[in-house]
């Protein structure tokens, strides 16, 4: 790798697995050191096993202000500053249909999903504000194709990811000119994205029968992406050299959903 983030200090939430882990791996390969919020000792051990002192895993929950503060303090103490924050941890609703969810369940599921997917992002940015301002750094959120289109989740997941579009815009507006705020919006990606404990979801995205083929059939580029397919875009947005004049931007990494039209037909192989 070319060292496009040489000397940078970064934070990634939900960086033990999936897209967040691919971002951590790529950031380290590009010369950054990374504080990572993880949920398990196993994820922490896997990170330090691969990256040694270049990573600092911190166990915690993105719904907690105290855990977000501790993550930022530990990272700035270890690496001396903070250049990039990647709020990424998320949960899915497994496309549960609105009318099948009782009113009581809707309330508890909303509280859990929005606490992770939206409040978790806001708490991370709030905790990182001072060091990011000091370094004239940037935020790169993980959004989703569900930030733009229905049908890739249920109403809770899709509305949470739409809410993050407004979050990117408002924070980019308020934090300019000190801190750039951008996002990557992946489409279907091969990960173990999990569901809501309040809904009793015990499976992950990887367990959905035919998920691979369904995504391949839906997107113009014709395949299910891997977490690594998105990671370089986070590097580009994080880099001061490459994106100094870029804020409030959301880069779609979704195989071309915007030009799907009424259901694009591909030539048979
Ligand atoms: N997989 C996809 O198809 C896809 C598509 C678009 C966007 N996304 C988004 O990408 C992001 C990463 O998801 P992924 O697909 O890599 O799945 P993943 O399950 O591999 O990663 C999610 C991470 O978030 C962590 N996490 C969940 N709840 C947490 C909490 N309360 N506190 C701390 N950490 C918590 C998990 O431990 C995990 O490490 C999510 O925001 C997701 O919505 C995923």
PDB file of C-alpha atoms and ligand atoms in Angstrom:
ATOM      1  CA  UNK A   1       0.000   0.000   0.000  1.00  0.00           C
ATOM      2  CA  UNK A   2       1.072   3.564  -0.663  1.00  0.00           C
ATOM      3  CA  UNK A   3       0.848   5.259   2.728  1.00  0.00           C
ATOM      4  CA  UNK A   4      -1.977   7.626   1.834  1.00  0.00           C
ATOM      5  CA  UNK A   5      -2.778   7.998   5.569  1.00  0.00           C
ATOM      6  CA  UNK A   6       0.806   7.936   6.835  1.00  0.00           C
ATOM      7  CA  UNK A   7       0.965   9.354  10.381  1.00  0.00           C
ATOM      8  CA  UNK A   8      -2.839   9.639  10.730  1.00  0.00           C
ATOM      9  CA  UNK A   9      -4.651   8.648  13.906  1.00  0.00           C
ATOM     10  CA  UNK A  10      -8.155   7.257  13.353  1.00  0.00           C
ATOM     11  CA  UNK A  11     -11.124   5.718  15.154  1.00  0.00           C
ATOM     12  CA  UNK A  12     -13.534   3.129  13.737  1.00  0.00           C
ATOM     13  CA  UNK A  13     -16.625   1.960  15.665  1.00  0.00           C
ATOM     14  CA  UNK A  14     -17.810  -1.582  14.993  1.00  0.00           C
ATOM     15  CA  UNK A  15     -14.377  -2.259  13.536  1.00  0.00           C
ATOM     16  CA  UNK A  16     -14.045  -5.839  14.765  1.00  0.00           C
ATOM     17  CA  UNK A  17     -15.902  -7.335  11.832  1.00  0.00           C
ATOM     18  CA  UNK A  18     -17.325  -6.702   8.379  1.00  0.00           C
ATOM     19  CA  UNK A  19     -17.013  -3.336   6.668  1.00  0.00           C
ATOM     20  CA  UNK A  20     -15.505  -1.664   9.766  1.00  0.00           C
ATOM     21  CA  UNK A  21     -12.789  -4.314   9.961  1.00  0.00           C
ATOM     22  CA  UNK A  22     -11.953  -3.854   6.267  1.00  0.00           C
ATOM     23  CA  UNK A  23     -11.617  -0.104   6.919  1.00  0.00           C
ATOM     24  CA  UNK A  24      -9.304  -0.737   9.892  1.00  0.00           C
ATOM     25  CA  UNK A  25      -7.171  -3.155   7.853  1.00  0.00           C
ATOM     26  CA  UNK A  26      -6.891  -0.685   4.965  1.00  0.00           C
ATOM     27  CA  UNK A  27      -6.205   2.339   7.205  1.00  0.00           C
ATOM     28  CA  UNK A  28      -3.343   0.467   8.889  1.00  0.00           C
ATOM     29  CA  UNK A  29      -2.000  -0.624   5.499  1.00  0.00           C
ATOM     30  CA  UNK A  30      -2.052   3.060   4.469  1.00  0.00           C
ATOM     31  CA  UNK A  31       0.034   4.075   7.499  1.00  0.00           C
ATOM     32  CA  UNK A  32      -2.616   5.038  10.078  1.00  0.00           C
ATOM     33  CA  UNK A  33      -2.951   3.922  13.693  1.00  0.00           C
ATOM     34  CA  UNK A  34      -6.506   3.087  14.695  1.00  0.00           C
ATOM     35  CA  UNK A  35      -8.562   3.038  17.898  1.00  0.00           C
ATOM     36  CA  UNK A  36     -11.355   0.494  17.414  1.00  0.00           C
ATOM     37  CA  UNK A  37     -14.579   0.127  19.395  1.00  0.00           C
ATOM     38  CA  UNK A  38     -15.357  -3.603  19.606  1.00  0.00           C
ATOM     39  CA  UNK A  39     -17.912  -5.655  21.463  1.00  0.00           C
ATOM     40  CA  UNK A  40     -15.891  -8.778  22.266  1.00  0.00           C
ATOM     41  CA  UNK A  41     -12.482  -9.885  23.505  1.00  0.00           C
ATOM     42  CA  UNK A  42     -12.319 -12.169  20.468  1.00  0.00           C
ATOM     43  CA  UNK A  43     -12.547  -9.185  18.087  1.00  0.00           C
ATOM     44  CA  UNK A  44      -9.952  -7.291  20.150  1.00  0.00           C
ATOM     45  CA  UNK A  45      -7.573 -10.268  20.026  1.00  0.00           C
ATOM     46  CA  UNK A  46      -8.035 -10.712  16.289  1.00  0.00           C
ATOM     47  CA  UNK A  47      -7.183  -7.032  15.679  1.00  0.00           C
ATOM     48  CA  UNK A  48      -4.047  -6.962  17.830  1.00  0.00           C
ATOM     49  CA  UNK A  49      -3.019 -10.364  16.452  1.00  0.00           C
ATOM     50  CA  UNK A  50      -2.998  -8.933  12.931  1.00  0.00           C
ATOM     51  CA  UNK A  51      -1.899  -5.339  13.553  1.00  0.00           C
ATOM     52  CA  UNK A  52      -0.045  -5.230  16.898  1.00  0.00           C
ATOM     53  CA  UNK A  53       0.539  -1.710  18.236  1.00  0.00           C
ATOM     54  CA  UNK A  54      -1.008  -0.065  15.177  1.00  0.00           C
ATOM     55  CA  UNK A  55      -4.451  -0.727  16.652  1.00  0.00           C
ATOM     56  CA  UNK A  56      -6.000  -0.016  20.029  1.00  0.00           C
ATOM     57  CA  UNK A  57      -9.151  -2.075  20.603  1.00  0.00           C
ATOM     58  CA  UNK A  58     -11.547  -0.668  23.218  1.00  0.00           C
ATOM     59  CA  UNK A  59     -14.469  -2.762  24.447  1.00  0.00           C
ATOM     60  CA  UNK A  60     -17.738  -0.855  24.551  1.00  0.00           C
ATOM     61  CA  UNK A  61     -21.211  -0.079  23.292  1.00  0.00           C
ATOM     62  CA  UNK A  62     -21.875   2.782  20.862  1.00  0.00           C
ATOM     63  CA  UNK A  63     -25.118   3.575  22.707  1.00  0.00           C
ATOM     64  CA  UNK A  64     -23.112   4.721  25.722  1.00  0.00           C
ATOM     65  CA  UNK A  65     -21.742   8.250  26.036  1.00  0.00           C
ATOM     66  CA  UNK A  66     -19.173   7.015  28.574  1.00  0.00           C
ATOM     67  CA  UNK A  67     -17.894   4.335  26.180  1.00  0.00           C
ATOM     68  CA  UNK A  68     -17.579   6.804  23.299  1.00  0.00           C
ATOM     69  CA  UNK A  69     -15.657   9.244  25.537  1.00  0.00           C
ATOM     70  CA  UNK A  70     -13.378   6.461  26.778  1.00  0.00           C
ATOM     71  CA  UNK A  71     -12.668   5.392  23.188  1.00  0.00           C
ATOM     72  CA  UNK A  72     -11.637   8.899  22.157  1.00  0.00           C
ATOM     73  CA  UNK A  73      -9.551   9.448  25.303  1.00  0.00           C
ATOM     74  CA  UNK A  74      -7.743   6.121  24.936  1.00  0.00           C
ATOM     75  CA  UNK A  75      -7.017   6.754  21.248  1.00  0.00           C
ATOM     76  CA  UNK A  76      -5.744  10.310  21.676  1.00  0.00           C
ATOM     77  CA  UNK A  77      -3.625   9.238  24.682  1.00  0.00           C
ATOM     78  CA  UNK A  78      -2.073   6.369  22.724  1.00  0.00           C
ATOM     79  CA  UNK A  79      -1.592   8.100  19.361  1.00  0.00           C
ATOM     80  CA  UNK A  80      -1.330  11.779  20.403  1.00  0.00           C
ATOM     81  CA  UNK A  81      -4.162  13.168  18.246  1.00  0.00           C
ATOM     82  CA  UNK A  82      -7.182  12.226  16.134  1.00  0.00           C
ATOM     83  CA  UNK A  83      -7.433  12.877  12.375  1.00  0.00           C
ATOM     84  CA  UNK A  84     -10.335  10.686  11.272  1.00  0.00           C
ATOM     85  CA  UNK A  85     -13.480   9.283  12.884  1.00  0.00           C
ATOM     86  CA  UNK A  86     -15.464   6.477  11.200  1.00  0.00           C
ATOM     87  CA  UNK A  87     -18.826   5.880  12.944  1.00  0.00           C
ATOM     88  CA  UNK A  88     -19.822   2.523  11.456  1.00  0.00           C
ATOM     89  CA  UNK A  89     -21.405   0.153  14.021  1.00  0.00           C
ATOM     90  CA  UNK A  90     -24.927  -0.758  13.015  1.00  0.00           C
ATOM     91  CA  UNK A  91     -27.758  -3.260  13.372  1.00  0.00           C
ATOM     92  CA  UNK A  92     -30.362  -4.490  10.891  1.00  0.00           C
ATOM     93  CA  UNK A  93     -34.118  -5.088  11.126  1.00  0.00           C
ATOM     94  CA  UNK A  94     -34.215  -8.025   8.710  1.00  0.00           C
ATOM     95  CA  UNK A  95     -36.889  -6.295   6.621  1.00  0.00           C
ATOM     96  CA  UNK A  96     -39.632  -7.050   9.149  1.00  0.00           C
ATOM     97  CA  UNK A  97     -42.827  -5.683   7.620  1.00  0.00           C
ATOM     98  CA  UNK A  98     -44.363  -2.677   9.377  1.00  0.00           C
ATOM     99  CA  UNK A  99     -47.842  -4.144   9.729  1.00  0.00           C
ATOM    100  CA  UNK A 100     -46.525  -7.319  11.401  1.00  0.00           C
ATOM    101  CA  UNK A 101     -44.917  -5.382  14.288  1.00  0.00           C
ATOM    102  CA  UNK A 102     -47.196  -4.632  17.263  1.00  0.00           C
ATOM    103  CA  UNK A 103     -47.289  -1.093  18.639  1.00  0.00           C
ATOM    104  CA  UNK A 104     -45.397  -2.085  21.793  1.00  0.00           C
ATOM    105  CA  UNK A 105     -42.742  -3.905  19.782  1.00  0.00           C
ATOM    106  CA  UNK A 106     -42.418  -0.972  17.414  1.00  0.00           C
ATOM    107  CA  UNK A 107     -41.485   1.272  20.329  1.00  0.00           C
ATOM    108  CA  UNK A 108     -38.799  -1.035  21.760  1.00  0.00           C
ATOM    109  CA  UNK A 109     -37.353  -1.933  18.353  1.00  0.00           C
ATOM    110  CA  UNK A 110     -37.228   1.727  17.309  1.00  0.00           C
ATOM    111  CA  UNK A 111     -35.414   2.624  20.524  1.00  0.00           C
ATOM    112  CA  UNK A 112     -32.807  -0.114  20.057  1.00  0.00           C
ATOM    113  CA  UNK A 113     -32.207   0.416  16.341  1.00  0.00           C
ATOM    114  CA  UNK A 114     -32.056   4.211  16.425  1.00  0.00           C
ATOM    115  CA  UNK A 115     -29.900   4.141  19.563  1.00  0.00           C
ATOM    116  CA  UNK A 116     -27.242   2.176  17.676  1.00  0.00           C
ATOM    117  CA  UNK A 117     -27.598   3.401  14.080  1.00  0.00           C
ATOM    118  CA  UNK A 118     -28.237   7.110  14.692  1.00  0.00           C
ATOM    119  CA  UNK A 119     -27.539   8.074  18.308  1.00  0.00           C
ATOM    120  CA  UNK A 120     -24.339   5.968  18.267  1.00  0.00           C
ATOM    121  CA  UNK A 121     -23.009   8.056  15.367  1.00  0.00           C
ATOM    122  CA  UNK A 122     -23.907  11.354  17.071  1.00  0.00           C
ATOM    123  CA  UNK A 123     -22.298  10.342  20.373  1.00  0.00           C
ATOM    124  CA  UNK A 124     -19.091   9.334  18.587  1.00  0.00           C
ATOM    125  CA  UNK A 125     -18.850  12.673  16.764  1.00  0.00           C
ATOM    126  CA  UNK A 126     -19.625  14.615  19.950  1.00  0.00           C
ATOM    127  CA  UNK A 127     -16.931  12.735  21.862  1.00  0.00           C
ATOM    128  CA  UNK A 128     -14.367  13.323  19.092  1.00  0.00           C
ATOM    129  CA  UNK A 129     -15.177  16.986  18.452  1.00  0.00           C
ATOM    130  CA  UNK A 130     -12.273  18.667  20.253  1.00  0.00           C
ATOM    131  CA  UNK A 131      -9.451  16.479  18.917  1.00  0.00           C
ATOM    132  CA  UNK A 132     -10.932  16.529  15.391  1.00  0.00           C
ATOM    133  CA  UNK A 133     -11.138  20.313  15.494  1.00  0.00           C
ATOM    134  CA  UNK A 134      -7.567  20.529  16.776  1.00  0.00           C
ATOM    135  CA  UNK A 135      -6.283  18.431  13.848  1.00  0.00           C
ATOM    136  CA  UNK A 136      -8.640  19.951  11.231  1.00  0.00           C
ATOM    137  CA  UNK A 137      -9.714  16.361  10.726  1.00  0.00           C
ATOM    138  CA  UNK A 138     -12.725  14.647   9.224  1.00  0.00           C
ATOM    139  CA  UNK A 139     -15.603  12.253   9.815  1.00  0.00           C
ATOM    140  CA  UNK A 140     -16.487   9.459   7.369  1.00  0.00           C
ATOM    141  CA  UNK A 141     -19.808   7.769   8.209  1.00  0.00           C
ATOM    142  CA  UNK A 142     -20.968   4.397   6.948  1.00  0.00           C
ATOM    143  CA  UNK A 143     -24.361   4.974   5.344  1.00  0.00           C
ATOM    144  CA  UNK A 144     -26.136   2.484   3.067  1.00  0.00           C
ATOM    145  CA  UNK A 145     -28.086   2.059  -0.143  1.00  0.00           C
ATOM    146  CA  UNK A 146     -30.965   2.137   2.368  1.00  0.00           C
ATOM    147  CA  UNK A 147     -30.103   5.830   2.822  1.00  0.00           C
ATOM    148  CA  UNK A 148     -31.627   6.364  -0.643  1.00  0.00           C
ATOM    149  CA  UNK A 149     -33.951   3.478  -1.551  1.00  0.00           C
ATOM    150  CA  UNK A 150     -36.706   1.425   0.127  1.00  0.00           C
ATOM    151  CA  UNK A 151     -36.751  -2.362   0.029  1.00  0.00           C
ATOM    152  CA  UNK A 152     -33.269  -3.162   1.336  1.00  0.00           C
ATOM    153  CA  UNK A 153     -34.580  -3.307   4.903  1.00  0.00           C
ATOM    154  CA  UNK A 154     -37.729  -2.633   6.883  1.00  0.00           C
ATOM    155  CA  UNK A 155     -39.036   0.803   7.833  1.00  0.00           C
ATOM    156  CA  UNK A 156     -36.858   1.058  10.958  1.00  0.00           C
ATOM    157  CA  UNK A 157     -33.562   0.314   9.187  1.00  0.00           C
ATOM    158  CA  UNK A 158     -34.414   2.387   6.101  1.00  0.00           C
ATOM    159  CA  UNK A 159     -35.580   5.381   8.140  1.00  0.00           C
ATOM    160  CA  UNK A 160     -32.446   5.211  10.341  1.00  0.00           C
ATOM    161  CA  UNK A 161     -30.172   5.221   7.298  1.00  0.00           C
ATOM    162  CA  UNK A 162     -32.174   8.065   5.718  1.00  0.00           C
ATOM    163  CA  UNK A 163     -31.778  10.006   8.977  1.00  0.00           C
ATOM    164  CA  UNK A 164     -28.024   9.752   8.546  1.00  0.00           C
ATOM    165  CA  UNK A 165     -28.204  11.662   5.246  1.00  0.00           C
ATOM    166  CA  UNK A 166     -29.511  14.638   7.213  1.00  0.00           C
ATOM    167  CA  UNK A 167     -26.897  14.008   9.887  1.00  0.00           C
ATOM    168  CA  UNK A 168     -24.079  14.243   7.329  1.00  0.00           C
ATOM    169  CA  UNK A 169     -25.505  17.464   5.890  1.00  0.00           C
ATOM    170  CA  UNK A 170     -26.220  19.219   9.188  1.00  0.00           C
ATOM    171  CA  UNK A 171     -22.879  18.297  10.751  1.00  0.00           C
ATOM    172  CA  UNK A 172     -20.978  19.257   7.590  1.00  0.00           C
ATOM    173  CA  UNK A 173     -22.795  22.602   7.748  1.00  0.00           C
ATOM    174  CA  UNK A 174     -22.165  23.221  11.461  1.00  0.00           C
ATOM    175  CA  UNK A 175     -18.609  21.917  11.675  1.00  0.00           C
ATOM    176  CA  UNK A 176     -17.193  23.658   8.581  1.00  0.00           C
ATOM    177  CA  UNK A 177     -14.589  24.955   8.098  1.00  0.00           C
ATOM    178  CA  UNK A 178     -12.782  22.955  10.824  1.00  0.00           C
ATOM    179  CA  UNK A 179     -14.040  19.411  10.264  1.00  0.00           C
ATOM    180  CA  UNK A 180     -15.090  17.806   6.973  1.00  0.00           C
ATOM    181  CA  UNK A 181     -18.053  15.387   7.232  1.00  0.00           C
ATOM    182  CA  UNK A 182     -18.611  12.801   4.485  1.00  0.00           C
ATOM    183  CA  UNK A 183     -19.890   9.247   4.047  1.00  0.00           C
ATOM    184  CA  UNK A 184     -19.614   6.031   2.089  1.00  0.00           C
ATOM    185  CA  UNK A 185     -22.927   4.307   1.265  1.00  0.00           C
ATOM    186  CA  UNK A 186     -22.343   0.607   0.572  1.00  0.00           C
ATOM    187  CA  UNK A 187     -24.922  -1.605  -1.071  1.00  0.00           C
ATOM    188  CA  UNK A 188     -25.310  -5.329  -0.365  1.00  0.00           C
ATOM    189  CA  UNK A 189     -22.102  -6.613   1.235  1.00  0.00           C
ATOM    190  CA  UNK A 190     -21.084 -10.064   2.452  1.00  0.00           C
ATOM    191  CA  UNK A 191     -20.978  -9.556   6.253  1.00  0.00           C
ATOM    192  CA  UNK A 192     -22.503 -11.005   9.399  1.00  0.00           C
ATOM    193  CA  UNK A 193     -24.604  -7.875  10.063  1.00  0.00           C
ATOM    194  CA  UNK A 194     -26.804  -8.727  13.031  1.00  0.00           C
ATOM    195  CA  UNK A 195     -30.338  -7.881  14.094  1.00  0.00           C
ATOM    196  CA  UNK A 196     -32.229  -6.544  17.086  1.00  0.00           C
ATOM    197  CA  UNK A 197     -32.209  -8.328  20.415  1.00  0.00           C
ATOM    198  CA  UNK A 198     -35.555  -6.626  21.126  1.00  0.00           C
ATOM    199  CA  UNK A 199     -36.961  -8.417  18.068  1.00  0.00           C
ATOM    200  CA  UNK A 200     -35.368 -11.760  18.955  1.00  0.00           C
ATOM    201  CA  UNK A 201     -33.283 -11.736  15.782  1.00  0.00           C
ATOM    202  CA  UNK A 202     -30.567 -14.317  16.289  1.00  0.00           C
ATOM    203  CA  UNK A 203     -29.373 -14.662  12.691  1.00  0.00           C
ATOM    204  CA  UNK A 204     -27.143 -12.489  10.555  1.00  0.00           C
ATOM    205  CA  UNK A 205     -27.229 -11.189   6.998  1.00  0.00           C
ATOM    206  CA  UNK A 206     -25.050 -14.130   5.963  1.00  0.00           C
ATOM    207  CA  UNK A 207     -27.858 -16.490   7.033  1.00  0.00           C
ATOM    208  CA  UNK A 208     -30.449 -15.068   4.617  1.00  0.00           C
ATOM    209  CA  UNK A 209     -31.028 -17.824   2.049  1.00  0.00           C
ATOM    210  CA  UNK A 210     -30.093 -16.655  -1.447  1.00  0.00           C
ATOM    211  CA  UNK A 211     -28.831 -13.223  -0.323  1.00  0.00           C
ATOM    212  CA  UNK A 212     -25.805 -13.481  -2.592  1.00  0.00           C
ATOM    213  CA  UNK A 213     -27.881 -14.286  -5.688  1.00  0.00           C
ATOM    214  CA  UNK A 214     -30.584 -11.744  -4.829  1.00  0.00           C
ATOM    215  CA  UNK A 215     -28.063  -8.876  -4.644  1.00  0.00           C
ATOM    216  CA  UNK A 216     -26.266 -10.086  -7.770  1.00  0.00           C
ATOM    217  CA  UNK A 217     -29.569 -10.070  -9.656  1.00  0.00           C
ATOM    218  CA  UNK A 218     -30.619  -6.637  -8.373  1.00  0.00           C
ATOM    219  CA  UNK A 219     -27.538  -4.512  -9.010  1.00  0.00           C
ATOM    220  CA  UNK A 220     -26.319  -3.521 -12.484  1.00  0.00           C
ATOM    221  CA  UNK A 221     -22.747  -4.596 -11.728  1.00  0.00           C
ATOM    222  CA  UNK A 222     -24.060  -8.064 -10.935  1.00  0.00           C
ATOM    223  CA  UNK A 223     -22.326  -9.239  -7.758  1.00  0.00           C
ATOM    224  CA  UNK A 224     -22.482  -9.119  -3.975  1.00  0.00           C
ATOM    225  CA  UNK A 225     -19.662  -6.883  -2.743  1.00  0.00           C
ATOM    226  CA  UNK A 226     -17.044  -7.779  -0.150  1.00  0.00           C
ATOM    227  CA  UNK A 227     -16.193  -5.411   2.759  1.00  0.00           C
ATOM    228  CA  UNK A 228     -12.799  -4.662   1.158  1.00  0.00           C
ATOM    229  CA  UNK A 229     -14.547  -3.302  -1.952  1.00  0.00           C
ATOM    230  CA  UNK A 230     -15.560  -0.158  -0.034  1.00  0.00           C
ATOM    231  CA  UNK A 231     -12.458   0.490   2.070  1.00  0.00           C
ATOM    232  CA  UNK A 232     -10.468   2.581  -0.414  1.00  0.00           C
ATOM    233  CA  UNK A 233     -13.291   5.147  -0.578  1.00  0.00           C
ATOM    234  CA  UNK A 234     -12.947   5.780   3.173  1.00  0.00           C
ATOM    235  CA  UNK A 235      -9.227   6.401   2.619  1.00  0.00           C
ATOM    236  CA  UNK A 236      -9.939   8.897  -0.167  1.00  0.00           C
ATOM    237  CA  UNK A 237     -12.450  10.868   1.917  1.00  0.00           C
ATOM    238  CA  UNK A 238     -10.193  10.764   5.005  1.00  0.00           C
ATOM    239  CA  UNK A 239      -7.108  11.991   3.149  1.00  0.00           C
ATOM    240  CA  UNK A 240      -6.436  15.726   3.376  1.00  0.00           C
ATOM    241  CA  UNK A 241      -4.433  15.567   0.169  1.00  0.00           C
ATOM    242  CA  UNK A 242      -7.142  13.823  -1.811  1.00  0.00           C
ATOM    243  CA  UNK A 243     -10.317  15.392  -0.394  1.00  0.00           C
ATOM    244  CA  UNK A 244      -9.378  18.759   1.112  1.00  0.00           C
ATOM    245  CA  UNK A 245     -12.283  20.518  -0.668  1.00  0.00           C
ATOM    246  CA  UNK A 246     -14.861  17.768  -0.071  1.00  0.00           C
ATOM    247  CA  UNK A 247     -17.528  17.921   2.636  1.00  0.00           C
ATOM    248  CA  UNK A 248     -21.201  16.824   2.852  1.00  0.00           C
ATOM    249  CA  UNK A 249     -20.438  14.234   0.153  1.00  0.00           C
ATOM    250  CA  UNK A 250     -21.873  10.691   0.156  1.00  0.00           C
ATOM    251  CA  UNK A 251     -20.095   8.256  -2.155  1.00  0.00           C
ATOM    252  CA  UNK A 252     -22.280   5.340  -3.238  1.00  0.00           C
ATOM    253  CA  UNK A 253     -20.547   1.981  -3.454  1.00  0.00           C
ATOM    254  CA  UNK A 254     -23.590  -0.057  -4.434  1.00  0.00           C
ATOM    255  CA  UNK A 255     -23.040  -1.599  -7.851  1.00  0.00           C
ATOM    256  CA  UNK A 256     -25.018   1.110  -9.628  1.00  0.00           C
ATOM    257  CA  UNK A 257     -28.464   0.955  -7.997  1.00  0.00           C
ATOM    258  CA  UNK A 258     -29.172   4.464  -9.263  1.00  0.00           C
ATOM    259  CA  UNK A 259     -29.222   3.221 -12.866  1.00  0.00           C
ATOM    260  CA  UNK A 260     -31.156   0.050 -12.200  1.00  0.00           C
ATOM    261  CA  UNK A 261     -34.239   1.549 -13.794  1.00  0.00           C
ATOM    262  CA  UNK A 262     -37.178  -0.831 -13.989  1.00  0.00           C
ATOM    263  CA  UNK A 263     -34.968  -3.882 -13.482  1.00  0.00           C
ATOM    264  CA  UNK A 264     -31.942  -3.978 -15.720  1.00  0.00           C
ATOM    265  CA  UNK A 265     -31.455  -7.097 -17.810  1.00  0.00           C
ATOM    266  CA  UNK A 266     -27.915  -8.383 -18.163  1.00  0.00           C
ATOM    267  CA  UNK A 267     -26.684 -10.497 -21.028  1.00  0.00           C
ATOM    268  CA  UNK A 268     -26.641 -14.184 -20.207  1.00  0.00           C
ATOM    269  CA  UNK A 269     -23.105 -15.489 -19.666  1.00  0.00           C
TER     270      UNK A 269
HETATM  271  N1  LIG B   1     -23.687  -5.626   4.980  1.00  0.00           N
HETATM  272  C1  LIG B   1     -24.381  -4.840   4.184  1.00  0.00           C
HETATM  273  O1  LIG B   1     -24.990  -5.296   3.188  1.00  0.00           O
HETATM  274  C2  LIG B   1     -24.432  -3.353   4.466  1.00  0.00           C
HETATM  275  C3  LIG B   1     -24.858  -2.508   3.432  1.00  0.00           C
HETATM  276  C4  LIG B   1     -24.886  -1.138   3.663  1.00  0.00           C
HETATM  277  C5  LIG B   1     -24.524  -0.621   4.884  1.00  0.00           C
HETATM  278  N2  LIG B   1     -24.126  -1.456   5.879  1.00  0.00           N
HETATM  279  C6  LIG B   1     -23.745  -0.849   7.165  1.00  0.00           C
HETATM  280  O2  LIG B   1     -22.391  -1.138   7.412  1.00  0.00           O
HETATM  281  C7  LIG B   1     -22.149  -0.982   8.810  1.00  0.00           C
HETATM  282  C8  LIG B   1     -21.324  -2.167   9.279  1.00  0.00           C
HETATM  283  O3  LIG B   1     -22.102  -3.339   9.159  1.00  0.00           O
HETATM  284  P1  LIG B   1     -21.553  -4.715   8.533  1.00  0.00           P
HETATM  285  O4  LIG B   1     -22.427  -5.068   7.409  1.00  0.00           O
HETATM  286  O5  LIG B   1     -20.102  -4.633   8.351  1.00  0.00           O
HETATM  287  O6  LIG B   1     -21.943  -5.755   9.689  1.00  0.00           O
HETATM  288  P2  LIG B   1     -21.092  -6.341  10.913  1.00  0.00           P
HETATM  289  O7  LIG B   1     -22.065  -6.990  11.827  1.00  0.00           O
HETATM  290  O8  LIG B   1     -19.968  -7.147  10.387  1.00  0.00           O
HETATM  291  O9  LIG B   1     -20.518  -5.036  11.564  1.00  0.00           O
HETATM  292  C9  LIG B   1     -21.270  -4.284  12.483  1.00  0.00           C
HETATM  293  C10 LIG B   1     -20.412  -4.027  13.689  1.00  0.00           C
HETATM  294  O10 LIG B   1     -21.121  -3.195  14.592  1.00  0.00           O
HETATM  295  C11 LIG B   1     -20.920  -3.722  15.891  1.00  0.00           C
HETATM  296  N3  LIG B   1     -22.017  -3.305  16.767  1.00  0.00           N
HETATM  297  C12 LIG B   1     -23.332  -3.598  16.660  1.00  0.00           C
HETATM  298  N4  LIG B   1     -24.005  -3.044  17.679  1.00  0.00           N
HETATM  299  C13 LIG B   1     -23.087  -2.394  18.442  1.00  0.00           C
HETATM  300  C14 LIG B   1     -23.157  -1.641  19.640  1.00  0.00           C
HETATM  301  N5  LIG B   1     -24.329  -1.442  20.278  1.00  0.00           N
HETATM  302  N6  LIG B   1     -22.012  -1.113  20.147  1.00  0.00           N
HETATM  303  C15 LIG B   1     -20.819  -1.333  19.532  1.00  0.00           C
HETATM  304  N7  LIG B   1     -20.702  -2.028  18.397  1.00  0.00           N
HETATM  305  C16 LIG B   1     -21.818  -2.564  17.873  1.00  0.00           C
HETATM  306  C17 LIG B   1     -20.847  -5.231  15.702  1.00  0.00           C
HETATM  307  O11 LIG B   1     -20.206  -5.835  16.809  1.00  0.00           O
HETATM  308  C18 LIG B   1     -20.045  -5.316  14.413  1.00  0.00           C
HETATM  309  O12 LIG B   1     -18.665  -5.303  14.695  1.00  0.00           O
HETATM  310  C19 LIG B   1     -23.517  -0.862   9.475  1.00  0.00           C
HETATM  311  O13 LIG B   1     -23.763   0.496   9.787  1.00  0.00           O
HETATM  312  C20 LIG B   1     -24.464  -1.341   8.386  1.00  0.00           C
HETATM  313  O14 LIG B   1     -25.747  -0.784   8.529  1.00  0.00           O
HETATM  314  C21 LIG B   1     -24.059  -2.821   5.701  1.00  0.00           C
END
